[in-house]
Amino acid sequence: MFERLLVANRGEIAVRVIRTAREMGITTIAVYSDADRDAMHVRYADEAYNLPGTSARGSYLNTERILEIIERTGTQAVHPGYGFFSENTDFARAIESTGVVFVGPPPEAIEVMGDKISSRIAATAAGVAGVPGTTEVLQSADEIVAFGEQYGWPVAIKAAYGGGGRGMRVVNSAADAAEALASAQREALASFGRDECYLERYLTWPRHVEMQIIGDAHDNLLWLGERDCSCQRRHQKLIEESPAPDFPDEVRVQMGEAAVKVARACGYRNAGTVEFLYQDGQFYFLEMNTRLQVEHPITEAITGLDLVELQLRVAAGEPLPLSQDQIVRTGHAIEIRLNAEDPSGGRFIPSPGPIVRFDRADGPGVRTDAGYEAGDTISQYYDNLIAKLIVWAPDRERAIAKAIRALRETKLEGVTTTIPADLAILEHPDFHAVEHSTKWVEDRLDLSTLTAAPTTGTSESPSVPTEVVAEVNGKRVAVKLYLPEMTQVTPTRPNPTRSEVPTPRSARAQGGKPSAASGSGTVTVPMQGTVVKISVEVGQEVSVGDTVIVLEAMKMENSILAERSGTVSEIRVKPGDTVGTGDVVAVIA
């Protein structure tokens, strides 16, 4: 077993990996951006090193700097977590070229399965049928139109090198094709560093069921169990459960065996997830995620296995400690993602800002995996996942009841969260009756009257670099400290670095009412973010609901709309500008 592990990620997953590594006696090394200088994963690690910059592309996706840190620290293995570099073939090869272990599949497997297009080809060759789709990178909107006319609308554009719903757009008609493609490519590039996309038929009422697999270097490849991840918005998961409800055992076995076939087809080892769409008793291969999944804790809950520990042991060359017939699944587990989003009216608007209170739920069968504590700040630059609430009970109904109880015990203040929407899902008769699908939250769940609790955060002065002179072991040295402009010393722990002070409010991103001030010609933004596109020009006539700008916040694109009809008289921003909550971006006369 290696002794020094670098975790090339941040937030909840970095903390999760560090905890297991610590139990195994492994020294952990964290990396952090300028915005994450005092983040929870930094405080938990044994050592931490800076990745200069704030955006993901400028910091956590900086291969050269990470390689420098690996050499400097004597790192023996790198765990990529999920997102960022976890499914990046070039990064995995760069790590292994230095003689360091990449805790994940071989680069060749990532190349086949991390690319969603080649994974479809490999699955077909292995005899596992997928959803009808393309196997070439999209070059123009004309290809989308042709595909839609052949298979019927809507169709789905998907990022070839990503997951988690990033870079996915549903296209309902030929008229929407060009803009949807451009938007998907922008989001994919921002999230994964590559913008290639492909097409799939969009099924009418499917459930998203995925199979956890793990393999070692000794030709052992196992399926551990499935997870139902059908409760989604913006094609990103909100609630997951295992085992999948109303799911015949014979289908479970067939899906598990199909997942192993797909994994064997690419010489897979370590942890991975094969995703399927399930509809009318049939399942279709969707893609393979060549990494640990966000929802892996519910598989741990029903199997009693620590997947991160298995990952580390497999990466160190050890054989898996069990066979397929030794895997025992017991009870029912549910995971709820606690995201910094305002779900009011069903709009799910990003809600970055400082957390002023975070009381976790407790009790038998309750687990919280968090990347933040009270006093930390949710940055606009990264994913909005604050924590995951995981519950286990002997059966599904008791697991649902426990999840509701634990959610009501959880107190998160300072930012608006998805907890009200999570409760609406768990308490709905459709969810209990297993009548939901991947489209249920957005198409049938009525959240129009949902109002999230207002934030109670207070503004803080931003931290700034301050040069001070110190004496270390008798030697006089100049050091740089990051201190608030108006210093307030907290006796328990240092104040987090602040690069922004947003206090977001409900606003329209997709569906619902426009986000500008009611009836005003002054178009403002409801959150901090980066302008990625200007959709109008001075002198242009616009109507209520027309997109004025597209704002990227927390790795999601949000359309900021006109609240009144008129003529655009002024545009105050340009692509690439960073704006804050309430900033005026345009004026309509």
Short mmCIF file of N, CA and C in Angstrom, two decimals, residues 454-533:
data_model
loop_
_atom_site.label_atom_id
_atom_site.label_comp_id
_atom_site.label_asym_id
_atom_site.label_seq_id
_atom_site.Cartn_x
_atom_site.Cartn_y
_atom_site.Cartn_z
N PRO A 454 -35.82 32.36 3.26
CA PRO A 454 -34.86 33.39 2.88
C PRO A 454 -33.51 33.16 3.53
N THR A 455 -32.46 33.61 2.85
CA THR A 455 -31.13 33.48 3.42
C THR A 455 -30.98 34.44 4.59
N THR A 456 -30.11 34.05 5.52
CA THR A 456 -29.88 34.90 6.68
C THR A 456 -28.41 35.25 6.82
N GLY A 457 -27.67 35.14 5.72
CA GLY A 457 -26.25 35.42 5.76
C GLY A 457 -25.96 36.90 5.90
N THR A 458 -24.79 37.21 6.39
CA THR A 458 -24.34 38.59 6.51
C THR A 458 -23.08 38.78 5.71
N SER A 459 -22.90 39.98 5.20
CA SER A 459 -21.74 40.27 4.38
C SER A 459 -20.48 40.30 5.24
N GLU A 460 -19.39 39.85 4.66
CA GLU A 460 -18.09 39.92 5.31
C GLU A 460 -17.14 40.71 4.43
N SER A 461 -16.14 41.28 5.03
CA SER A 461 -15.12 41.94 4.23
C SER A 461 -14.28 40.86 3.55
N PRO A 462 -13.89 41.07 2.28
CA PRO A 462 -13.10 40.06 1.60
C PRO A 462 -11.71 39.94 2.19
N SER A 463 -11.14 38.71 2.13
CA SER A 463 -9.78 38.53 2.57
C SER A 463 -8.82 39.08 1.52
N VAL A 464 -7.75 39.67 1.97
CA VAL A 464 -6.77 40.25 1.05
C VAL A 464 -5.38 39.80 1.48
N PRO A 465 -4.44 39.65 0.52
CA PRO A 465 -3.07 39.27 0.89
C PRO A 465 -2.40 40.39 1.66
N THR A 466 -1.75 40.04 2.76
CA THR A 466 -1.08 41.02 3.60
C THR A 466 0.35 40.54 3.87
N GLU A 467 1.34 41.36 3.50
CA GLU A 467 2.73 41.01 3.74
C GLU A 467 3.10 41.30 5.20
N VAL A 468 3.64 40.29 5.88
CA VAL A 468 4.10 40.48 7.25
C VAL A 468 5.48 39.87 7.40
N VAL A 469 6.20 40.33 8.41
CA VAL A 469 7.52 39.80 8.71
C VAL A 469 7.41 38.93 9.95
N ALA A 470 7.94 37.70 9.85
CA ALA A 470 7.91 36.77 10.98
C ALA A 470 9.29 36.20 11.23
N GLU A 471 9.45 35.61 12.40
CA GLU A 471 10.71 34.97 12.76
C GLU A 471 10.44 33.49 12.95
N VAL A 472 11.11 32.65 12.16
CA VAL A 472 10.92 31.21 12.21
C VAL A 472 12.24 30.55 12.57
N ASN A 473 12.29 29.92 13.73
CA ASN A 473 13.52 29.28 14.22
C ASN A 473 14.70 30.24 14.18
N GLY A 474 14.42 31.49 14.58
CA GLY A 474 15.48 32.49 14.65
C GLY A 474 15.81 33.17 13.34
N LYS A 475 15.12 32.78 12.26
CA LYS A 475 15.38 33.38 10.96
C LYS A 475 14.25 34.32 10.59
N ARG A 476 14.63 35.54 10.17
CA ARG A 476 13.64 36.54 9.80
C ARG A 476 13.18 36.28 8.37
N VAL A 477 11.88 36.12 8.18
CA VAL A 477 11.33 35.85 6.85
C VAL A 477 10.10 36.71 6.62
N ALA A 478 9.86 37.05 5.35
CA ALA A 478 8.65 37.76 4.96
C ALA A 478 7.66 36.75 4.43
N VAL A 479 6.43 36.80 4.94
CA VAL A 479 5.40 35.86 4.52
C VAL A 479 4.15 36.62 4.12
N LYS A 480 3.31 35.97 3.33
CA LYS A 480 2.04 36.55 2.91
C LYS A 480 0.90 35.84 3.63
N LEU A 481 0.08 36.61 4.35
CA LEU A 481 -1.09 36.08 5.02
C LEU A 481 -2.34 36.62 4.36
N TYR A 482 -3.41 35.82 4.36
CA TYR A 482 -4.69 36.27 3.83
C TYR A 482 -5.61 36.59 5.00
N LEU A 483 -5.88 37.89 5.19
CA LEU A 483 -6.66 38.37 6.31
C LEU A 483 -7.81 39.22 5.82
N PRO A 484 -8.96 39.21 6.52
CA PRO A 484 -10.05 40.10 6.14
C PRO A 484 -9.61 41.55 6.25
N GLU A 485 -10.15 42.39 5.34
CA GLU A 485 -9.81 43.82 5.38
C GLU A 485 -10.18 44.41 6.73
N MET A 486 -11.34 44.02 7.25
CA MET A 486 -11.75 44.44 8.59
C MET A 486 -11.67 43.21 9.46
N THR A 487 -10.49 42.99 10.06
CA THR A 487 -10.20 41.74 10.72
C THR A 487 -11.12 41.50 11.91
N GLN A 488 -11.74 40.32 11.93
CA GLN A 488 -12.52 39.87 13.07
C GLN A 488 -11.99 38.49 13.42
N VAL A 489 -11.31 38.36 14.53
CA VAL A 489 -10.68 37.10 14.88
C VAL A 489 -11.71 36.17 15.49
N THR A 490 -11.83 34.97 14.92
CA THR A 490 -12.73 33.95 15.45
C THR A 490 -11.91 33.00 16.30
N PRO A 491 -12.31 32.75 17.53
CA PRO A 491 -11.47 31.95 18.42
C PRO A 491 -11.37 30.49 18.03
N THR A 492 -12.32 29.98 17.25
CA THR A 492 -12.34 28.55 16.98
C THR A 492 -11.57 28.18 15.72
N ARG A 493 -11.65 28.99 14.66
CA ARG A 493 -10.97 28.66 13.41
C ARG A 493 -10.91 29.91 12.56
N PRO A 494 -9.98 29.99 11.63
CA PRO A 494 -9.82 31.21 10.83
C PRO A 494 -11.00 31.43 9.90
N ASN A 495 -11.22 32.72 9.57
CA ASN A 495 -12.27 33.06 8.61
C ASN A 495 -11.89 32.55 7.24
N PRO A 496 -12.85 32.09 6.44
CA PRO A 496 -12.54 31.61 5.10
C PRO A 496 -12.17 32.77 4.18
N THR A 497 -11.38 32.43 3.18
CA THR A 497 -11.06 33.41 2.16
C THR A 497 -12.32 33.81 1.41
N ARG A 498 -12.48 35.09 1.16
CA ARG A 498 -13.67 35.59 0.48
C ARG A 498 -13.26 36.32 -0.78
N SER A 499 -13.79 35.89 -1.90
CA SER A 499 -13.56 36.61 -3.14
C SER A 499 -14.83 37.22 -3.67
N GLU A 500 -15.95 36.96 -2.97
CA GLU A 500 -17.21 37.54 -3.37
C GLU A 500 -18.16 37.49 -2.19
N VAL A 501 -19.18 38.35 -2.22
CA VAL A 501 -20.18 38.35 -1.15
C VAL A 501 -21.56 38.40 -1.77
N PRO A 502 -22.00 37.32 -2.45
CA PRO A 502 -23.32 37.33 -3.06
C PRO A 502 -24.40 36.99 -2.04
N THR A 503 -25.54 37.59 -2.20
CA THR A 503 -26.72 37.20 -1.42
C THR A 503 -27.85 36.98 -2.41
N PRO A 504 -27.85 35.81 -3.10
CA PRO A 504 -28.77 35.60 -4.21
C PRO A 504 -30.21 35.52 -3.77
N ARG A 505 -31.08 35.87 -4.68
CA ARG A 505 -32.51 35.74 -4.48
C ARG A 505 -33.10 34.96 -5.65
N SER A 506 -34.33 34.55 -5.48
CA SER A 506 -34.98 33.76 -6.51
C SER A 506 -35.01 34.51 -7.83
N ALA A 507 -34.70 33.79 -8.92
CA ALA A 507 -34.72 34.40 -10.24
C ALA A 507 -34.96 33.33 -11.28
N ARG A 508 -35.31 33.73 -12.47
CA ARG A 508 -35.64 32.75 -13.49
C ARG A 508 -34.38 32.30 -14.21
N ALA A 509 -34.24 30.99 -14.36
CA ALA A 509 -33.17 30.47 -15.19
C ALA A 509 -33.77 29.62 -16.29
N GLN A 510 -34.71 28.76 -15.92
CA GLN A 510 -35.39 27.94 -16.91
C GLN A 510 -36.83 27.82 -16.47
N GLY A 511 -37.74 28.37 -17.21
CA GLY A 511 -39.14 28.33 -16.84
C GLY A 511 -39.45 29.37 -15.80
N GLY A 512 -40.72 29.64 -15.54
CA GLY A 512 -41.12 30.59 -14.51
C GLY A 512 -41.00 32.01 -14.99
N LYS A 513 -40.97 32.96 -14.04
CA LYS A 513 -40.96 34.37 -14.36
C LYS A 513 -39.57 34.88 -14.65
N PRO A 514 -39.43 35.97 -15.44
CA PRO A 514 -38.13 36.52 -15.71
C PRO A 514 -37.45 37.00 -14.45
N SER A 515 -36.10 37.20 -14.58
CA SER A 515 -35.33 37.46 -13.39
C SER A 515 -35.10 38.94 -13.11
N ALA A 516 -35.36 39.82 -14.05
CA ALA A 516 -35.13 41.23 -13.81
C ALA A 516 -36.20 41.79 -12.88
N ALA A 517 -35.94 43.00 -12.35
CA ALA A 517 -36.91 43.62 -11.45
C ALA A 517 -38.24 43.78 -12.16
N SER A 518 -39.35 43.49 -11.47
CA SER A 518 -40.67 43.44 -12.08
C SER A 518 -41.02 44.74 -12.80
N GLY A 519 -41.33 44.62 -14.10
CA GLY A 519 -41.77 45.76 -14.88
C GLY A 519 -40.70 46.78 -15.18
N SER A 520 -39.47 46.48 -14.85
CA SER A 520 -38.40 47.46 -15.00
C SER A 520 -37.65 47.24 -16.31
N GLY A 521 -37.16 48.33 -16.85
CA GLY A 521 -36.30 48.24 -18.03
C GLY A 521 -34.86 48.02 -17.65
N THR A 522 -34.57 48.01 -16.36
CA THR A 522 -33.22 47.75 -15.89
C THR A 522 -33.05 46.26 -15.66
N VAL A 523 -32.20 45.62 -16.45
CA VAL A 523 -31.99 44.17 -16.35
C VAL A 523 -30.85 43.91 -15.38
N THR A 524 -31.16 43.24 -14.28
CA THR A 524 -30.15 42.91 -13.28
C THR A 524 -29.96 41.41 -13.19
N VAL A 525 -28.85 41.00 -12.57
CA VAL A 525 -28.58 39.56 -12.42
C VAL A 525 -28.88 39.16 -10.97
N PRO A 526 -29.44 37.95 -10.78
CA PRO A 526 -29.85 37.52 -9.45
C PRO A 526 -28.76 36.81 -8.66
N MET A 527 -27.57 36.67 -9.25
CA MET A 527 -26.52 35.91 -8.61
C MET A 527 -25.18 36.36 -9.17
N GLN A 528 -24.12 36.00 -8.49
CA GLN A 528 -22.79 36.26 -9.01
C GLN A 528 -22.46 35.23 -10.07
N GLY A 529 -21.77 35.64 -11.11
CA GLY A 529 -21.41 34.71 -12.16
C GLY A 529 -20.57 35.37 -13.22
N THR A 530 -20.36 34.63 -14.30
CA THR A 530 -19.55 35.10 -15.43
C THR A 530 -20.41 35.17 -16.67
N VAL A 531 -20.38 36.29 -17.37
CA VAL A 531 -21.13 36.46 -18.60
C VAL A 531 -20.48 35.61 -19.69
N VAL A 532 -21.26 34.70 -20.28
CA VAL A 532 -20.70 33.85 -21.34
C VAL A 532 -21.25 34.22 -22.71
N LYS A 533 -22.38 34.95 -22.74
CA LYS A 533 -22.94 35.32 -24.04
C LYS A 533 -23.87 36.52 -23.88
#
